[in-house]
PDB file of C-alpha atoms in Angstrom:
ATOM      1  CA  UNK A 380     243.058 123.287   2.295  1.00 84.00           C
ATOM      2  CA  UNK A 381     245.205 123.271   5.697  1.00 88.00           C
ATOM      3  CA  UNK A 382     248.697 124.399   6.191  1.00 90.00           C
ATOM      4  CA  UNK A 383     250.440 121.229   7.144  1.00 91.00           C
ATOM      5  CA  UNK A 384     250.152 122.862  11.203  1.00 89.00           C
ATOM      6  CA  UNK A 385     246.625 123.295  10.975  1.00 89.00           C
ATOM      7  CA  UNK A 386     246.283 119.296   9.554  1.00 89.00           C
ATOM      8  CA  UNK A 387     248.426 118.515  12.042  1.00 90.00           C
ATOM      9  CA  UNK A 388     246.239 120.003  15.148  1.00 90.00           C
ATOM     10  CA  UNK A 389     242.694 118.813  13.650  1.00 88.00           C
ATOM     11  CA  UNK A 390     244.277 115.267  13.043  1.00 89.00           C
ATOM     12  CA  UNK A 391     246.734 115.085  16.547  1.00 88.00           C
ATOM     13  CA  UNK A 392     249.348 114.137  14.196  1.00 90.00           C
ATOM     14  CA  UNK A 393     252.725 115.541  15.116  1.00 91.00           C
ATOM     15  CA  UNK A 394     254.223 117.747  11.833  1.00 92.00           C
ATOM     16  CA  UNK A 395     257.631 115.260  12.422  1.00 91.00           C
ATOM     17  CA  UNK A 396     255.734 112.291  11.231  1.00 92.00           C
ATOM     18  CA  UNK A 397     253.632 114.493   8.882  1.00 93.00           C
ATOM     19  CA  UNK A 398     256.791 114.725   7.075  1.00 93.00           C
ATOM     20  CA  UNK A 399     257.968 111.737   7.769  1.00 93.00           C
ATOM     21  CA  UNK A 400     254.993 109.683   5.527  1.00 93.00           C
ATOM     22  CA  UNK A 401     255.467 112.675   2.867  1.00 92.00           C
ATOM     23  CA  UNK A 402     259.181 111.246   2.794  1.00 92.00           C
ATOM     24  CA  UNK A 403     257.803 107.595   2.569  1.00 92.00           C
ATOM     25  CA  UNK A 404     255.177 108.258   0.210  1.00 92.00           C
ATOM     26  CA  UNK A 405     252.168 106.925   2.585  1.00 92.00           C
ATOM     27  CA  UNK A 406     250.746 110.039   2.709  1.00 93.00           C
ATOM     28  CA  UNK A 407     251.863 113.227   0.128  1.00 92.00           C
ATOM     29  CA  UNK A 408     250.275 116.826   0.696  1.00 92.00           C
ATOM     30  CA  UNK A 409     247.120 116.921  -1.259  1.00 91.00           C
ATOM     31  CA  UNK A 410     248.776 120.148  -3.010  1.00 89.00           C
ATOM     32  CA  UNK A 411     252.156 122.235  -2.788  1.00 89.00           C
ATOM     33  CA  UNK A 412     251.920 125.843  -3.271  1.00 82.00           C
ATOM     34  CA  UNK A 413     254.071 127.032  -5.881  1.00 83.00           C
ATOM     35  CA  UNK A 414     254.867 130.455  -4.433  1.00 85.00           C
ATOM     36  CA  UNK A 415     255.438 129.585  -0.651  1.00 86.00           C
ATOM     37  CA  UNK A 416     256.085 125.933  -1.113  1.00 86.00           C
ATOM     38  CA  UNK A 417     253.855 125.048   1.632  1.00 87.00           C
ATOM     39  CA  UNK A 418     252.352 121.613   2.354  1.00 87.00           C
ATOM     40  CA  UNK A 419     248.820 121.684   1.544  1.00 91.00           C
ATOM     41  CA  UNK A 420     246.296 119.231   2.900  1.00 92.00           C
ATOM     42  CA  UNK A 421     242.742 118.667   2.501  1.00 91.00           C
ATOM     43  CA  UNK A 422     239.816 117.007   5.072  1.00 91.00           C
ATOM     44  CA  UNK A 423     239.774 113.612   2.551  1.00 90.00           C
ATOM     45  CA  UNK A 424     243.049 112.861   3.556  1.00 92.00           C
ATOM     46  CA  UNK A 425     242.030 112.084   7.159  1.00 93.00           C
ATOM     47  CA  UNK A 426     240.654 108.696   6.496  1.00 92.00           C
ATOM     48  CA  UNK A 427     243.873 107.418   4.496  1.00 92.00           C
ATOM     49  CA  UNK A 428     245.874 109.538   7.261  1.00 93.00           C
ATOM     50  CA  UNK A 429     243.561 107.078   9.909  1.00 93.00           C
ATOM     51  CA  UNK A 430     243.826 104.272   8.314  1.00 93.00           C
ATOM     52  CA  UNK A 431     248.038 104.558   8.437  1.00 94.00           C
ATOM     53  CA  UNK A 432     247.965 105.256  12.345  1.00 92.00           C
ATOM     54  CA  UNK A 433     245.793 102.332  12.527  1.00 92.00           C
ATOM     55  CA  UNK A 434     247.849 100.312  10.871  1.00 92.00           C
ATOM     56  CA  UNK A 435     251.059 101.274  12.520  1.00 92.00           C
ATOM     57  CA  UNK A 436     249.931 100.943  16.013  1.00 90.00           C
ATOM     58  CA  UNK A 437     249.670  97.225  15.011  1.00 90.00           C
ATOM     59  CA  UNK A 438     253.303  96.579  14.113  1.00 90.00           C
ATOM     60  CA  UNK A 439     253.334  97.166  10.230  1.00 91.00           C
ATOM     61  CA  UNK A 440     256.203  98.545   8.545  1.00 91.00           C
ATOM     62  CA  UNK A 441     256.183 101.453   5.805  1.00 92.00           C
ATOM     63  CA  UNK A 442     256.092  98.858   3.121  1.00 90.00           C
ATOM     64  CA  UNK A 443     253.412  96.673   4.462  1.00 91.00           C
ATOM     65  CA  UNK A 444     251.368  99.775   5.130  1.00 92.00           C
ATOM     66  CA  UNK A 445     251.806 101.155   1.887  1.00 92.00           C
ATOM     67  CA  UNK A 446     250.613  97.846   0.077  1.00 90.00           C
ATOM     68  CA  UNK A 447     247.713  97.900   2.297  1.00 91.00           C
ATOM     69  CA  UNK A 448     246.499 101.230   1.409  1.00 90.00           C
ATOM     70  CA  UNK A 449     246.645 100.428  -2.514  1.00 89.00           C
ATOM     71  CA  UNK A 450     244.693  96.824  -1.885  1.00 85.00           C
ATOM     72  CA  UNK A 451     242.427  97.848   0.805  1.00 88.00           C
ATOM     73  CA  UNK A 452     239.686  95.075   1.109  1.00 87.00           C
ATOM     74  CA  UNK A 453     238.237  93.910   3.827  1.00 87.00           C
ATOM     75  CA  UNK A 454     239.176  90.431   3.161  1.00 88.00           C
ATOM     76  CA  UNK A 455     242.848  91.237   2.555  1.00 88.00           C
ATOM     77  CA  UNK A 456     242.926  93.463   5.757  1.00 90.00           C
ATOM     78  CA  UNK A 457     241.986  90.464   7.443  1.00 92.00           C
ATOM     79  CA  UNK A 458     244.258  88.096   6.233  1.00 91.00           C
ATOM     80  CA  UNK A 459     247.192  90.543   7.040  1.00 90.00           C
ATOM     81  CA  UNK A 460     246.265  90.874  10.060  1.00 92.00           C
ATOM     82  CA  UNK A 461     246.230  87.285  10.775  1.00 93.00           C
ATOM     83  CA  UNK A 462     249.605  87.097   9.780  1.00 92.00           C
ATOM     84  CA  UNK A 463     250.825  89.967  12.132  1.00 91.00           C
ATOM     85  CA  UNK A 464     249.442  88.584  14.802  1.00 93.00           C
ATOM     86  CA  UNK A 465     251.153  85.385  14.328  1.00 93.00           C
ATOM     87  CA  UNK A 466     253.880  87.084  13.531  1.00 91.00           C
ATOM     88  CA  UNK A 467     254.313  88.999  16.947  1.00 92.00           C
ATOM     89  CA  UNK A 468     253.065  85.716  18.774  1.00 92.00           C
ATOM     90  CA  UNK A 469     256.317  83.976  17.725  1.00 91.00           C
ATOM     91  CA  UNK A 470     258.271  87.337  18.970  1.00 91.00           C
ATOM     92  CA  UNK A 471     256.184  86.972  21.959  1.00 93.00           C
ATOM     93  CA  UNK A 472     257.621  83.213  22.661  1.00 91.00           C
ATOM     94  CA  UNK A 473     261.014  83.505  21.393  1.00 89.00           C
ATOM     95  CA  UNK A 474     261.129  86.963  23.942  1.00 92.00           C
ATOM     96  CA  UNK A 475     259.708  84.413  26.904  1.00 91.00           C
ATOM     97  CA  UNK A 476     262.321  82.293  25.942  1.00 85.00           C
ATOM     98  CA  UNK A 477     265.253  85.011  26.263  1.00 87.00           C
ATOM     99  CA  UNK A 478     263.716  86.180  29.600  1.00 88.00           C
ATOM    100  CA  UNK A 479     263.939  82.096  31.056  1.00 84.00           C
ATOM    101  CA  UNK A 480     267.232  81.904  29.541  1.00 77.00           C
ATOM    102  CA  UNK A 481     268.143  85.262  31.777  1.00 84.00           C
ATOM    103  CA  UNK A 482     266.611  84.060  34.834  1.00 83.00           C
ATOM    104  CA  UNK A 483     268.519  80.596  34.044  1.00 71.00           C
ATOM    105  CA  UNK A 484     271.505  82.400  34.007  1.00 70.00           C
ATOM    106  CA  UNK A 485     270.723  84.720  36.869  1.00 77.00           C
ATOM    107  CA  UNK A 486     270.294  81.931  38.953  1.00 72.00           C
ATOM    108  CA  UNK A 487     273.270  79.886  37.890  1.00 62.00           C
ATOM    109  CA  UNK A 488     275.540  82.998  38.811  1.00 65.00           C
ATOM    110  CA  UNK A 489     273.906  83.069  41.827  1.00 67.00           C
ATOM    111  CA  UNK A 490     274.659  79.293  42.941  1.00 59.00           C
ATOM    112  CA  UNK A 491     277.999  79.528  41.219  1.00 54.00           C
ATOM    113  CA  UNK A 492     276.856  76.436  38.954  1.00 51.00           C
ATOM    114  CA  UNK A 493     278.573  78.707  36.207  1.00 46.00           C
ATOM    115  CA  UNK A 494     281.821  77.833  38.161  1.00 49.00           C
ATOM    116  CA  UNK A 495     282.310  73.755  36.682  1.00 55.00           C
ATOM    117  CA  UNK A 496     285.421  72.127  37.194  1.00 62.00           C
ATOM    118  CA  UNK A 497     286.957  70.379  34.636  1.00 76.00           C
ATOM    119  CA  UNK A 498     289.498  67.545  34.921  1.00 85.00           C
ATOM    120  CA  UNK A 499     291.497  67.250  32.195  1.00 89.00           C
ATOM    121  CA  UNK A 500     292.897  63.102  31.383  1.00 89.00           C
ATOM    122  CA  UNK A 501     295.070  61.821  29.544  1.00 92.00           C
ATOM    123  CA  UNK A 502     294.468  57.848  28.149  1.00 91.00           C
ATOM    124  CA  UNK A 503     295.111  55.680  24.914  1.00 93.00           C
ATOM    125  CA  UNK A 504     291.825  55.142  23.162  1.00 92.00           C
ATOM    126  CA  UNK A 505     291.793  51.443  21.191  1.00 93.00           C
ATOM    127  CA  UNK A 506     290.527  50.951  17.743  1.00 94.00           C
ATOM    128  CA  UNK A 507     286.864  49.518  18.198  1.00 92.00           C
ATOM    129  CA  UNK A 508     284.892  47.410  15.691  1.00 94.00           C
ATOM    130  CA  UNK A 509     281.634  49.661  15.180  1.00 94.00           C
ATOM    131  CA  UNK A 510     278.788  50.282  12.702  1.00 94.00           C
ATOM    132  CA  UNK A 511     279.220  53.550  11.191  1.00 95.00           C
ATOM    133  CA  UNK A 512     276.984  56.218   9.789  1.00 96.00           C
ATOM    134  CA  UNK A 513     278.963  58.981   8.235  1.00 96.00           C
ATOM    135  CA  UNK A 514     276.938  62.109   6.832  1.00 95.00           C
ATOM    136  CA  UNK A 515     277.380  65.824   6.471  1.00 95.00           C
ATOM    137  CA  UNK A 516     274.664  67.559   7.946  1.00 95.00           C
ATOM    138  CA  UNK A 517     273.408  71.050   8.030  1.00 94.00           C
ATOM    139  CA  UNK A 518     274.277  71.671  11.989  1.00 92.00           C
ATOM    140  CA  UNK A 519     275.711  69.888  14.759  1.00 88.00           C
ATOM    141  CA  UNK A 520     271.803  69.822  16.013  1.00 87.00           C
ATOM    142  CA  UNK A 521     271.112  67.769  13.012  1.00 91.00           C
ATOM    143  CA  UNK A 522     273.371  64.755  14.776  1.00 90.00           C
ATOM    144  CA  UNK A 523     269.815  63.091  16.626  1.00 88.00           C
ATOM    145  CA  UNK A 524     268.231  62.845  12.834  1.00 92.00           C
ATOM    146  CA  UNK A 525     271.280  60.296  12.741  1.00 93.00           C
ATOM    147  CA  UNK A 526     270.920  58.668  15.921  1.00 91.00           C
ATOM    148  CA  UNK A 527     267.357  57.776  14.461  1.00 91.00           C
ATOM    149  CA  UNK A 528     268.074  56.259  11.037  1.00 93.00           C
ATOM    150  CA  UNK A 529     271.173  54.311  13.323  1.00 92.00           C
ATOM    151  CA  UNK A 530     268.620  53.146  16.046  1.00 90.00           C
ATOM    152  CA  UNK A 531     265.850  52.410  12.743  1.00 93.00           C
ATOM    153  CA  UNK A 532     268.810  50.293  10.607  1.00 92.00           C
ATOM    154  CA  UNK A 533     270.090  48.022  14.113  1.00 91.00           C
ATOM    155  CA  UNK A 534     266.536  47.349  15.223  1.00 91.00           C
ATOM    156  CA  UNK A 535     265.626  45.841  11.452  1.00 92.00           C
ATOM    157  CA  UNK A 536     268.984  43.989  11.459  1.00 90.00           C
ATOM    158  CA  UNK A 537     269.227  42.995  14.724  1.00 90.00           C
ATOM    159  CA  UNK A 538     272.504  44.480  15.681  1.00 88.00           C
ATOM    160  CA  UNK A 539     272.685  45.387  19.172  1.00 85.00           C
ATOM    161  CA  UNK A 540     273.016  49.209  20.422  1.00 80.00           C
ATOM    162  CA  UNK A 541     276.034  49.594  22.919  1.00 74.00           C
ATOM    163  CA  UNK A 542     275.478  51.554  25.824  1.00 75.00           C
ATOM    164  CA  UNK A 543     278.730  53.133  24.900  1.00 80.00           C
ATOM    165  CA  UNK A 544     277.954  55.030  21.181  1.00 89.00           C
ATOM    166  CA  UNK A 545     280.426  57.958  20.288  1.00 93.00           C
ATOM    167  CA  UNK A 546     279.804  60.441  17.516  1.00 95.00           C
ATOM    168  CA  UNK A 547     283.752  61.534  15.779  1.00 96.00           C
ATOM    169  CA  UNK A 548     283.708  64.909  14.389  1.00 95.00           C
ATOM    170  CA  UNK A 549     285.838  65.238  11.208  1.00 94.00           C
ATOM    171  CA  UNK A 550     286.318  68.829  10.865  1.00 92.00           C
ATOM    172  CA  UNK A 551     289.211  69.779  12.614  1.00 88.00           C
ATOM    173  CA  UNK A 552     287.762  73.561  13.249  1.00 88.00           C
ATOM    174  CA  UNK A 553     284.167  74.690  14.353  1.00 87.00           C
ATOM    175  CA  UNK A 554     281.606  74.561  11.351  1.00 87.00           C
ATOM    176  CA  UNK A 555     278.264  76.770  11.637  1.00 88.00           C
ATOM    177  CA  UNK A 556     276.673  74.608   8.719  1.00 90.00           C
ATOM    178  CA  UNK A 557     277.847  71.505   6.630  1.00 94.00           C
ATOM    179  CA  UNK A 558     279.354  69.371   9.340  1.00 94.00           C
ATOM    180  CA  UNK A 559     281.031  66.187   9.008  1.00 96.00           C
ATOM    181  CA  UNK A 560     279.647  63.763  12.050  1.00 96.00           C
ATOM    182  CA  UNK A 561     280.476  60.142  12.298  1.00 96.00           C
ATOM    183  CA  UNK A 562     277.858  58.425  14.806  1.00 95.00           C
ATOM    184  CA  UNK A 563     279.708  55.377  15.831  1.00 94.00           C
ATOM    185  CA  UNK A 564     277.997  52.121  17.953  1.00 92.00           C
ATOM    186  CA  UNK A 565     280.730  48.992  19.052  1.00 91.00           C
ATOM    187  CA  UNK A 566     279.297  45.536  17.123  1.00 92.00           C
ATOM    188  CA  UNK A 567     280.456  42.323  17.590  1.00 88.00           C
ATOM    189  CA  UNK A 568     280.223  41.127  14.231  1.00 84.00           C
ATOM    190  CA  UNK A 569     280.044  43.092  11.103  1.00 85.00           C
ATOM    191  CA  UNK A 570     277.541  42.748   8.137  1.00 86.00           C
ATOM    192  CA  UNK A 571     277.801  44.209   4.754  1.00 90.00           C
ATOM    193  CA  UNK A 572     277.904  47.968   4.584  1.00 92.00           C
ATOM    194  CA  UNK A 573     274.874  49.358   2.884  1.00 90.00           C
ATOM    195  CA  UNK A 574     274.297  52.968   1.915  1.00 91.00           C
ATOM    196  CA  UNK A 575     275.853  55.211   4.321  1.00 93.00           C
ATOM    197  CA  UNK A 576     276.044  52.752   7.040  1.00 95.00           C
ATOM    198  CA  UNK A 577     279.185  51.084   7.022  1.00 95.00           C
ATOM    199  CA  UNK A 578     280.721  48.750   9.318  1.00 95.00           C
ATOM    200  CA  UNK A 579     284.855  49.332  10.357  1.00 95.00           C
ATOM    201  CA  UNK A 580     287.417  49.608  12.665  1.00 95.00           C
ATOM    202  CA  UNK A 581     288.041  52.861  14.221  1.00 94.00           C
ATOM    203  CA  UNK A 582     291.518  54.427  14.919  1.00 94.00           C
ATOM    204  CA  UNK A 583     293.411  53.915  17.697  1.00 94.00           C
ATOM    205  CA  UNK A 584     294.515  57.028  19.483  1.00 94.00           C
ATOM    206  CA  UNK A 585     297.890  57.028  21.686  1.00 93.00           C
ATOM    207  CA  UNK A 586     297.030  60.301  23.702  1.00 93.00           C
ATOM    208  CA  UNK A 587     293.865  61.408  24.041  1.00 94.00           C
ATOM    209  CA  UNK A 588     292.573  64.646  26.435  1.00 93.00           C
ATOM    210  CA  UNK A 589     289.462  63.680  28.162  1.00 93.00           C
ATOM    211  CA  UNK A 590     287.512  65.812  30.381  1.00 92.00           C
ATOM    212  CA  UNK A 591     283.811  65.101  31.216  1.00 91.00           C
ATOM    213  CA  UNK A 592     280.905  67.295  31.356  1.00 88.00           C
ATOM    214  CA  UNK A 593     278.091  66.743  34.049  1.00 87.00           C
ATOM    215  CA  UNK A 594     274.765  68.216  33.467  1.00 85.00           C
ATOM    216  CA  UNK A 595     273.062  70.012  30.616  1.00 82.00           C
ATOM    217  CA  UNK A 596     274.515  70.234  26.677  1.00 81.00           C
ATOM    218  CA  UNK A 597     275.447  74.486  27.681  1.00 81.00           C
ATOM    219  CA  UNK A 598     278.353  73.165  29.559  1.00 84.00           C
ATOM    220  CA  UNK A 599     280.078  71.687  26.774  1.00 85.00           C
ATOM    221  CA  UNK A 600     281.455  75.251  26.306  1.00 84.00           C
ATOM    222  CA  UNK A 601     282.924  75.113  29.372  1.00 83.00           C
ATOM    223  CA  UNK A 602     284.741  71.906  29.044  1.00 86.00           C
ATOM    224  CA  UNK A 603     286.601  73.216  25.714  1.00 88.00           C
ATOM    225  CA  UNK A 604     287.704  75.887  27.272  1.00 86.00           C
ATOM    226  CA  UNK A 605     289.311  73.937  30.102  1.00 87.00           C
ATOM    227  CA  UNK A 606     291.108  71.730  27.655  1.00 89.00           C
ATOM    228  CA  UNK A 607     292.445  75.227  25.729  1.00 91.00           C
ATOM    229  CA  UNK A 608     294.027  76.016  29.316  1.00 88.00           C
ATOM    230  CA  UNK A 609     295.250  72.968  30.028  1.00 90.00           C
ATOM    231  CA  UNK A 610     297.072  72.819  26.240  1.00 91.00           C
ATOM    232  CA  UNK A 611     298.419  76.373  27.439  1.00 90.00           C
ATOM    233  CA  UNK A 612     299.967  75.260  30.850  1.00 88.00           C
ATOM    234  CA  UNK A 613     301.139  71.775  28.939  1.00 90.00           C
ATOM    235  CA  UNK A 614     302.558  73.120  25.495  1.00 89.00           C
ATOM    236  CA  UNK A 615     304.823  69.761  25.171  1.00 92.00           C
ATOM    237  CA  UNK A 616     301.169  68.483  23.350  1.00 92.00           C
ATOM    238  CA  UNK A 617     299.075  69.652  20.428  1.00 92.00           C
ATOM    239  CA  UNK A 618     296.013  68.912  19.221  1.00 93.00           C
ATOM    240  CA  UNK A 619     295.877  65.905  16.026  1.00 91.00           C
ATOM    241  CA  UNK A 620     293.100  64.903  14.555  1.00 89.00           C
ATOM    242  CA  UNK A 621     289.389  64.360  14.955  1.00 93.00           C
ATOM    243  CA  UNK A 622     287.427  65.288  18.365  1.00 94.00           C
ATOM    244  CA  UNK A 623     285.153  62.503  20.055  1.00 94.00           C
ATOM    245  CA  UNK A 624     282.218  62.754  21.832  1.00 93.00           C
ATOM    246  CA  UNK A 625     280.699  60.375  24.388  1.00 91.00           C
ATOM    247  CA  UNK A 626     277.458  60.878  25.815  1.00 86.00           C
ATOM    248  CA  UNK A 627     277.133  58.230  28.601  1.00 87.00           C
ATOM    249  CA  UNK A 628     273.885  59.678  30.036  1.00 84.00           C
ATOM    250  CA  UNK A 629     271.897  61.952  27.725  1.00 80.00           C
ATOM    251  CA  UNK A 630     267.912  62.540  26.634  1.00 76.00           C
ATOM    252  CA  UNK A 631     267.168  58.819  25.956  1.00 73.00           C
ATOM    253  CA  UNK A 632     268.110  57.699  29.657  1.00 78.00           C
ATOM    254  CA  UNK A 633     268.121  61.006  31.678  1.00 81.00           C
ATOM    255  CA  UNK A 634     264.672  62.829  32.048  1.00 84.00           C
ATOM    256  CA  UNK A 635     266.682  65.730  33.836  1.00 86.00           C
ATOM    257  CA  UNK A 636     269.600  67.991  32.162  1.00 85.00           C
ATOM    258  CA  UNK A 637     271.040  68.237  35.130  1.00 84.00           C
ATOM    259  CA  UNK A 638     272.105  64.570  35.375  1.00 87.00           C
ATOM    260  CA  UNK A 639     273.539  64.621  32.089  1.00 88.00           C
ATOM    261  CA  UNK A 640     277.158  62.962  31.235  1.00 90.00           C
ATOM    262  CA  UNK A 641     279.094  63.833  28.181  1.00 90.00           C
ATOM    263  CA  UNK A 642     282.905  62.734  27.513  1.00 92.00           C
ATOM    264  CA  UNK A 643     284.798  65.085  25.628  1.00 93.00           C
ATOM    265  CA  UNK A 644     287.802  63.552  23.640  1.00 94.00           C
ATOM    266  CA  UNK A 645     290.546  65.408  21.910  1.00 94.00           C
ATOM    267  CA  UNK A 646     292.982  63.472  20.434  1.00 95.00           C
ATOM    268  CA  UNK A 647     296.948  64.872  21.057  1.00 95.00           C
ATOM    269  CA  UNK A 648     300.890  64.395  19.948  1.00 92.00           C
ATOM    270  CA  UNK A 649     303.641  65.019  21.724  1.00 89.00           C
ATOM    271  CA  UNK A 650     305.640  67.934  20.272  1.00 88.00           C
TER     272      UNK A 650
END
């Protein structure tokens, strides 16, 4: 038997983490001595001790390890592993895809593209015959699943999609799951409404604040926030009802991000 300083010297394991996997229960002194209390330690526990140092250096966590020591097979050893390493591969992209975003942003500081100015309008919006599709969706990323079944329902009843689509956003704050989206297209004649897809007349809107947003989906951000400072500087207006959104150049027409253009519509009252 070794005193837990001797183990730790023969195995070039420190005493802190000698403790530490008493404490976790991956490794427990192979006796305690009742008079000195003493960690005790024998030469069979090297392997197991091995074996957890093995598998640590690879990324597994107390639990993991500690499952893996009670199952140890070859065949299971493997299998874990495969999963680890898949595991730390999807790290490994989703790190890459921090570090782009950093360099993105590095750059944009530097050329000042962070610096977008917004013009904020002010125009009546008419009501508009369109073909509907009305759904509440898990995210507002879920709104091209709709754009689909829309583009899918016109082509097999040869309706016509306008160039100029909108997509009205019912909630009247910012949702982080179950959002309402309408994805509206202009028609100029209406069928019978089947399923979700229904064919009306939108609502007119006296006032509406319009700003638009050039270039990629990230500056959306930006063009909210310059409609909160113009509502500060012009507090004769509030903000009434559902927010539009226009997006006259986008992925279907625009290879590049860059050359996107969104229209951002908030509709307003006079106080």
């Amino acid at each position: 038997m070794f005193k837990i300083g001797e183990f730790s010297k023969l195995t070039q394991v420190s005493i802190r983490m000698l403790r530490y996997y008493d404490e976790t229960g991956l490794l427990k002194p192979a006796k305690i001595d009742k008079f000195t209390s003493y960690r005790l330690y024998s030469s069979d526990q090297i392997p197991v001790l091995n074996k957890i140092i093995f598998l640590r250096d690879l990324g597994f966590n107390v639990s993991e390890i500690s499952n893996m020591l009670m199952l140890w097979k070859d065949e299971l050893i493997i299998n874990q592993l495969e999963n680890k390493y898949l595991e730390i591969e999807k790290v490994i992209k989703e790190e890459q895809e921090r570090l782009s975003k950093i360099e993105l942003a590095k750059r944009d500081i530097t050329e000042k593209k962070i610096d977008i100015n917004y013009n904020v309008l002010l125009k009546s919006i008419p009501s508009y015959p369109v073909l509907s599709l009305r759904r509440i969706v898990p995210d507002y990323y879920a709104e091209g699943q709709l754009w689909i079944e829309m583009s899918d329902y016109a082509n097999k009843n040869n309706i016509p999609i306008a160039t100029e689509t909108f997509t009205i956003y019912h909630d009247l704050d910012y949702r982080e799951k179950d959002v309402d989206i309408e994805i509206c297209t202009p028609v100029a004649r209406s069928l019978k409404n089947t399923g979700d897809f229904m064919f009306r007349n939108t609502e007119a809107v006296s006032i509406m604040a319009c700003t638009m947003v050039y270039g990629s989906f990230k500056n959306i951000a930006g063009a909210f926030r310059a409609v909160a400072d113009w509502l500060q500087e012009h507090n004769q207006y509030k903000m009434a009802g559902q927010s539009r959104q226009i997006v006259h150049r986008g992925p279907w027409n625009e290879e590049c991000p860059d050359n996107y253009l969104i229209e951002i519509q908030i509709p307003l009252e006079k106080i």
